[in-house]
Amino acid sequence: LKMFSLGSWLPELPGLAWGWALLDALLQGLVGACAVSVLCSLLKVYLYIQCVNNPERQAEKEAIAARRPLLEPLHVLVLTGVLALVGSRVAALVVLEFSLRAVSTILSLGKGAHSSQLYLLCQYSLGCGVSCGLSFLLEGAPHRSWNLALAAGLAGLLALPARRRPRHVCALYELHSRARYCGVCILLLASGHAIPRLLRDALAVAFAVADLAAVELINRDFLSAGEAVRFWTPLTICYTLLVVYMQEESRQSTGRGLVLRTVVVRMGGLFILLLTVGRWSDILHVFVSLLGELWCLLRSGVLLESCWKQ
């Protein structure tokens, strides 16, 4: 089977191995960025439909429908680079932290408008989760690069139609839904309210796989149970305190300022934790993760504003 592997035809050179590792990281990042793109596209469609059905939210509807043709490709490109740079260890910690925060938020707030906001806040964590899952599932695979290329191709086939859907809906949904002309718009008119439930189920599966992969990726670095305990004990305490703090903050204030403060506090806590039990490369990856979180939140600012006004 090695005769079908491109890497087997090339000489064994250190630089070549580094190049294949970089290619794998970029492909993993691309798959994660495509997953985030699909999530944002579906949420944009859902929030736009909610605004159409409410005459008091016309300003929000116009803000959501504003055309930004270069922003989406730029977002995918930047997020691909960020996810490629973040190491699997820090990505795994980001996934576990968000999973704990999501469970706490769902238990304390229940269902409702807050779910849409939680979906927007999980963008970067979802990208990290997809990257962790691919790292774990393809670890040691004989044709890892080809498998990642196939995954990136399939992710692109899902992301491109999903990206076109908001443009169609924002331009023609009102006309088509009244005239019963377009099958897609009629389907959204009948079942558009089910988009959050669809996202909830898909994200639950994605983060369940990502959490298992994250725990395994972290534990493989420990040579003994004692080392694992010395890492997991402060990590559990740190994450518990962060969740309690963020729940208290969310009760006292809302808005963009709260979200940005929460990101800084979370990454600051992770930075301090890794100063004591991590590696120097982990510290760099925390700063990269901070940039990724801020980029995702700034890019979806209009959608977050719409969620807060619901």
Short mmCIF file of C-alpha atoms in Angstrom, two decimals:
data_model
loop_
_atom_site.label_atom_id
_atom_site.label_comp_id
_atom_site.label_asym_id
_atom_site.label_seq_id
_atom_site.Cartn_x
_atom_site.Cartn_y
_atom_site.Cartn_z
CA LEU A 1 0.00 0.00 0.00
CA LYS A 2 2.92 2.36 0.45
CA MET A 3 3.31 2.69 -3.30
CA PHE A 4 0.12 4.82 -3.26
CA SER A 5 1.49 7.20 -0.63
CA LEU A 6 3.17 10.29 -2.05
CA GLY A 7 5.43 10.55 1.00
CA SER A 8 6.85 7.08 0.35
CA TRP A 9 8.19 8.17 -3.05
CA LEU A 10 10.23 11.03 -1.58
CA PRO A 11 13.60 10.79 0.23
CA GLU A 12 13.70 10.87 4.02
CA LEU A 13 14.76 14.42 4.85
CA PRO A 14 14.20 16.33 8.15
CA GLY A 15 12.87 19.36 6.30
CA LEU A 16 10.47 17.21 4.32
CA ALA A 17 9.02 15.68 7.49
CA TRP A 18 8.57 19.18 8.93
CA GLY A 19 6.79 20.23 5.74
CA TRP A 20 4.36 17.30 5.96
CA ALA A 21 3.65 18.16 9.61
CA LEU A 22 2.91 21.78 8.63
CA LEU A 23 0.62 20.60 5.84
CA ASP A 24 -1.27 18.34 8.26
CA ALA A 25 -1.67 21.21 10.73
CA LEU A 26 -3.03 23.52 8.01
CA LEU A 27 -5.49 20.89 6.80
CA GLN A 28 -6.71 20.29 10.35
CA GLY A 29 -7.10 24.03 10.83
CA LEU A 30 -9.02 24.29 7.56
CA VAL A 31 -11.50 21.60 8.62
CA GLY A 32 -12.05 23.39 11.94
CA ALA A 33 -12.49 26.75 10.21
CA CYS A 34 -15.06 25.24 7.83
CA ALA A 35 -17.01 23.86 10.79
CA VAL A 36 -17.10 27.33 12.35
CA SER A 37 -18.18 28.82 9.02
CA VAL A 38 -21.13 26.40 8.76
CA LEU A 39 -22.16 27.21 12.34
CA CYS A 40 -22.13 30.98 11.73
CA SER A 41 -23.97 30.67 8.41
CA LEU A 42 -26.83 28.69 9.96
CA LEU A 43 -27.07 31.08 12.90
CA LYS A 44 -27.16 34.05 10.53
CA VAL A 45 -30.07 32.48 8.63
CA TYR A 46 -31.94 31.76 11.87
CA LEU A 47 -31.46 35.24 13.36
CA TYR A 48 -32.44 36.91 10.10
CA ILE A 49 -35.69 34.93 9.95
CA GLN A 50 -36.44 35.91 13.56
CA CYS A 51 -35.95 39.57 12.67
CA VAL A 52 -38.18 39.30 9.58
CA ASN A 53 -41.01 37.98 11.72
CA ASN A 54 -40.71 40.91 14.16
CA PRO A 55 -41.45 44.40 12.75
CA GLU A 56 -39.63 46.03 15.69
CA ARG A 57 -36.31 44.48 14.66
CA GLN A 58 -35.91 45.94 11.19
CA ALA A 59 -32.64 47.67 12.10
CA GLU A 60 -31.18 44.35 13.24
CA LYS A 61 -32.40 42.70 10.05
CA GLU A 62 -30.62 45.29 7.91
CA ALA A 63 -27.41 44.91 9.94
CA ILE A 64 -27.44 41.13 9.54
CA ALA A 65 -28.18 41.40 5.80
CA ALA A 66 -25.31 43.85 5.14
CA ARG A 67 -22.99 42.44 2.47
CA ARG A 68 -19.36 41.81 3.45
CA PRO A 69 -18.05 39.74 0.53
CA LEU A 70 -14.40 39.63 1.66
CA LEU A 71 -14.96 39.08 5.37
CA GLU A 72 -15.98 35.41 5.24
CA PRO A 73 -12.99 34.17 3.17
CA LEU A 74 -10.69 36.27 5.35
CA HIS A 75 -12.24 34.81 8.49
CA VAL A 76 -11.72 31.24 7.25
CA LEU A 77 -8.13 32.02 6.23
CA VAL A 78 -7.18 33.65 9.55
CA LEU A 79 -8.90 30.98 11.63
CA THR A 80 -7.16 28.24 9.63
CA GLY A 81 -3.78 29.81 10.45
CA VAL A 82 -4.64 30.23 14.13
CA LEU A 83 -5.86 26.64 14.53
CA ALA A 84 -2.77 25.37 12.71
CA LEU A 85 -0.50 27.25 15.13
CA VAL A 86 -2.23 26.19 18.34
CA GLY A 87 -0.75 23.04 19.80
CA SER A 88 -2.93 20.04 20.56
CA ARG A 89 -2.35 20.45 24.32
CA VAL A 90 -3.73 24.00 24.55
CA ALA A 91 -6.50 23.20 22.06
CA ALA A 92 -7.54 20.30 24.29
CA LEU A 93 -7.63 22.57 27.35
CA VAL A 94 -9.77 25.12 25.47
CA VAL A 95 -12.24 22.37 24.53
CA LEU A 96 -12.53 21.04 28.08
CA GLU A 97 -12.97 24.54 29.52
CA PHE A 98 -15.77 25.39 27.11
CA SER A 99 -17.52 22.06 27.70
CA LEU A 100 -17.59 22.69 31.44
CA ARG A 101 -18.79 26.25 30.89
CA ALA A 102 -21.49 25.14 28.44
CA VAL A 103 -22.87 22.51 30.82
CA SER A 104 -22.94 25.05 33.65
CA THR A 105 -24.69 27.65 31.47
CA ILE A 106 -27.31 25.20 30.20
CA LEU A 107 -28.10 23.99 33.72
CA SER A 108 -28.37 27.51 35.15
CA LEU A 109 -30.20 29.28 32.31
CA GLY A 110 -32.17 26.51 30.64
CA LYS A 111 -33.42 26.80 27.10
CA GLY A 112 -34.25 30.03 25.28
CA ALA A 113 -32.55 32.97 23.63
CA HIS A 114 -29.33 32.33 25.51
CA SER A 115 -28.72 29.19 23.43
CA SER A 116 -28.02 31.24 20.30
CA GLN A 117 -25.48 33.31 22.18
CA LEU A 118 -23.80 30.17 23.51
CA TYR A 119 -23.49 28.83 19.96
CA LEU A 120 -21.72 32.02 18.89
CA LEU A 121 -19.40 31.90 21.89
CA CYS A 122 -18.32 28.35 21.05
CA GLN A 123 -16.84 29.21 17.63
CA TYR A 124 -13.16 29.00 18.52
CA SER A 125 -13.72 26.10 20.90
CA LEU A 126 -15.49 24.22 18.11
CA GLY A 127 -12.51 24.76 15.81
CA CYS A 128 -10.17 23.47 18.52
CA GLY A 129 -12.48 20.52 19.13
CA VAL A 130 -12.49 19.48 15.48
CA SER A 131 -8.71 19.82 15.38
CA CYS A 132 -8.32 17.69 18.54
CA GLY A 133 -10.68 15.06 17.22
CA LEU A 134 -8.78 14.76 13.95
CA SER A 135 -5.43 14.62 15.77
CA PHE A 136 -6.66 11.77 17.95
CA LEU A 137 -8.52 9.79 15.30
CA LEU A 138 -5.73 9.99 12.71
CA GLU A 139 -2.78 9.55 15.06
CA GLY A 140 -0.47 6.96 13.57
CA ALA A 141 -2.53 6.59 10.38
CA PRO A 142 -0.34 5.46 7.43
CA HIS A 143 -1.92 7.98 5.03
CA ARG A 144 -2.66 10.79 7.46
CA SER A 145 -2.12 13.64 4.96
CA TRP A 146 -4.42 12.08 2.37
CA ASN A 147 -7.10 11.49 5.02
CA LEU A 148 -6.86 15.11 6.14
CA ALA A 149 -7.02 16.31 2.54
CA LEU A 150 -10.20 14.28 2.04
CA ALA A 151 -11.68 15.69 5.28
CA ALA A 152 -10.81 19.23 4.18
CA GLY A 153 -12.46 18.64 0.79
CA LEU A 154 -15.65 17.34 2.40
CA ALA A 155 -15.66 20.23 4.87
CA GLY A 156 -15.33 22.67 1.99
CA LEU A 157 -18.24 21.03 0.17
CA LEU A 158 -20.37 21.65 3.26
CA ALA A 159 -19.10 25.16 3.98
CA LEU A 160 -19.54 26.64 0.49
CA PRO A 161 -23.30 25.93 0.14
CA ALA A 162 -23.82 26.97 3.77
CA ARG A 163 -22.06 30.25 3.04
CA ARG A 164 -24.29 30.92 0.04
CA ARG A 165 -27.47 30.24 2.01
CA PRO A 166 -27.42 33.48 4.09
CA ARG A 167 -26.92 35.56 0.93
CA HIS A 168 -29.95 33.94 -0.67
CA VAL A 169 -32.09 34.28 2.44
CA CYS A 170 -31.15 37.90 3.16
CA ALA A 171 -31.89 38.90 -0.44
CA LEU A 172 -34.99 36.86 -1.29
CA TYR A 173 -36.54 35.23 1.79
CA GLU A 174 -39.26 37.83 2.33
CA LEU A 175 -40.36 37.70 -1.32
CA HIS A 176 -40.15 33.92 -1.71
CA SER A 177 -41.85 33.13 1.59
CA ARG A 178 -44.83 35.31 0.69
CA ALA A 179 -45.11 34.08 -2.90
CA ARG A 180 -44.42 30.42 -1.96
CA TYR A 181 -41.92 30.41 -4.83
CA CYS A 182 -38.64 28.94 -3.55
CA GLY A 183 -38.39 25.50 -1.99
CA VAL A 184 -35.54 26.53 0.33
CA CYS A 185 -37.40 29.59 1.63
CA ILE A 186 -40.63 27.62 2.07
CA LEU A 187 -38.70 25.00 4.05
CA LEU A 188 -37.20 27.72 6.26
CA LEU A 189 -40.62 29.28 6.72
CA ALA A 190 -42.01 25.96 7.94
CA SER A 191 -39.08 24.67 9.98
CA GLY A 192 -36.58 27.50 10.40
CA HIS A 193 -37.32 27.54 14.13
CA ALA A 194 -35.68 24.08 14.36
CA ILE A 195 -32.21 25.37 13.42
CA PRO A 196 -31.09 25.84 17.08
CA ARG A 197 -32.16 22.28 17.89
CA LEU A 198 -30.21 20.98 14.90
CA LEU A 199 -27.13 22.93 15.99
CA ARG A 200 -27.53 21.74 19.58
CA ASP A 201 -27.51 18.09 18.54
CA ALA A 202 -24.60 18.52 16.12
CA LEU A 203 -22.52 20.44 18.67
CA ALA A 204 -23.27 17.90 21.39
CA VAL A 205 -21.84 15.12 19.23
CA ALA A 206 -18.86 17.23 18.13
CA PHE A 207 -17.90 18.21 21.68
CA ALA A 208 -18.47 14.71 23.06
CA VAL A 209 -15.89 13.36 20.59
CA ALA A 210 -13.62 16.37 21.19
CA ASP A 211 -13.71 15.95 24.98
CA LEU A 212 -12.69 12.28 24.76
CA ALA A 213 -9.90 13.19 22.34
CA ALA A 214 -8.78 16.11 24.54
CA VAL A 215 -8.46 13.95 27.67
CA GLU A 216 -6.48 11.34 25.76
CA LEU A 217 -4.19 13.93 24.14
CA ILE A 218 -3.38 15.47 27.51
CA ASN A 219 -2.88 12.16 29.36
CA ARG A 220 -0.45 10.76 26.80
CA ASP A 221 2.21 13.25 27.98
CA PHE A 222 2.28 11.83 31.53
CA LEU A 223 4.61 8.98 32.46
CA SER A 224 2.87 8.16 35.75
CA ALA A 225 -0.38 8.62 37.62
CA GLY A 226 1.34 11.07 39.98
CA GLU A 227 2.22 13.43 37.14
CA ALA A 228 -1.36 13.28 35.88
CA VAL A 229 -2.75 14.11 39.34
CA ARG A 230 -0.36 17.08 39.68
CA PHE A 231 -1.72 18.44 36.40
CA TRP A 232 -5.43 17.65 36.66
CA THR A 233 -5.89 18.84 40.26
CA PRO A 234 -4.95 22.52 39.70
CA LEU A 235 -6.65 22.41 36.30
CA THR A 236 -9.96 21.29 37.84
CA ILE A 237 -9.75 23.91 40.60
CA CYS A 238 -8.89 26.66 38.10
CA TYR A 239 -11.72 25.79 35.71
CA THR A 240 -14.26 25.50 38.54
CA LEU A 241 -13.35 28.97 39.84
CA LEU A 242 -13.54 30.38 36.31
CA VAL A 243 -17.02 28.95 35.76
CA VAL A 244 -18.28 30.33 39.09
CA TYR A 245 -16.80 33.75 38.32
CA MET A 246 -18.30 33.90 34.82
CA GLN A 247 -21.74 32.83 36.04
CA GLU A 248 -21.69 35.61 38.63
CA GLU A 249 -20.54 38.15 36.03
CA SER A 250 -23.30 37.12 33.60
CA ARG A 251 -25.93 37.82 36.25
CA GLN A 252 -24.62 41.34 36.86
CA SER A 253 -24.02 42.55 33.28
CA THR A 254 -24.38 41.65 29.62
CA GLY A 255 -23.05 42.86 26.31
CA ARG A 256 -19.82 43.01 24.38
CA GLY A 257 -17.80 44.21 27.37
CA LEU A 258 -18.74 41.15 29.41
CA VAL A 259 -17.83 38.77 26.59
CA LEU A 260 -14.42 40.37 26.05
CA ARG A 261 -13.68 40.42 29.79
CA THR A 262 -14.64 36.77 30.00
CA VAL A 263 -12.23 35.85 27.20
CA VAL A 264 -9.37 37.72 28.85
CA VAL A 265 -10.09 36.17 32.26
CA ARG A 266 -10.32 32.65 30.82
CA MET A 267 -7.09 32.93 28.85
CA GLY A 268 -5.41 34.65 31.79
CA GLY A 269 -6.34 31.78 34.07
CA LEU A 270 -5.09 29.26 31.52
CA PHE A 271 -1.85 31.27 31.16
CA ILE A 272 -1.20 31.25 34.93
CA LEU A 273 -2.02 27.55 35.15
CA LEU A 274 0.38 26.62 32.34
CA LEU A 275 3.13 28.76 33.88
CA THR A 276 3.18 26.27 36.74
CA VAL A 277 2.37 22.93 35.08
CA GLY A 278 2.85 23.56 31.36
CA ARG A 279 5.64 24.07 28.83
CA TRP A 280 7.00 27.24 27.30
CA SER A 281 5.43 26.38 23.96
CA ASP A 282 2.06 26.19 25.72
CA ILE A 283 2.44 29.82 26.82
CA LEU A 284 2.83 30.93 23.21
CA HIS A 285 -0.18 28.87 22.18
CA VAL A 286 -2.30 30.58 24.85
CA PHE A 287 -1.59 33.97 23.24
CA VAL A 288 -2.49 32.53 19.85
CA SER A 289 -5.73 31.19 21.32
CA LEU A 290 -6.53 34.63 22.73
CA LEU A 291 -6.18 36.12 19.27
CA GLY A 292 -8.39 33.38 17.83
CA GLU A 293 -11.12 33.95 20.41
CA LEU A 294 -11.09 37.71 19.89
CA TRP A 295 -11.12 37.33 16.10
CA CYS A 296 -14.20 35.06 16.21
CA LEU A 297 -16.07 37.38 18.57
CA LEU A 298 -15.28 40.56 16.65
CA ARG A 299 -16.29 38.93 13.38
CA SER A 300 -19.69 37.87 14.78
CA GLY A 301 -20.39 41.13 16.63
CA VAL A 302 -23.62 41.85 14.70
CA LEU A 303 -25.02 38.39 15.45
CA LEU A 304 -24.13 38.71 19.14
CA GLU A 305 -25.91 42.06 19.33
CA SER A 306 -29.00 40.45 17.84
CA CYS A 307 -28.88 37.65 20.44
CA TRP A 308 -28.59 40.13 23.32
CA LYS A 309 -31.64 42.08 22.09
CA GLN A 310 -33.87 39.02 21.93
#
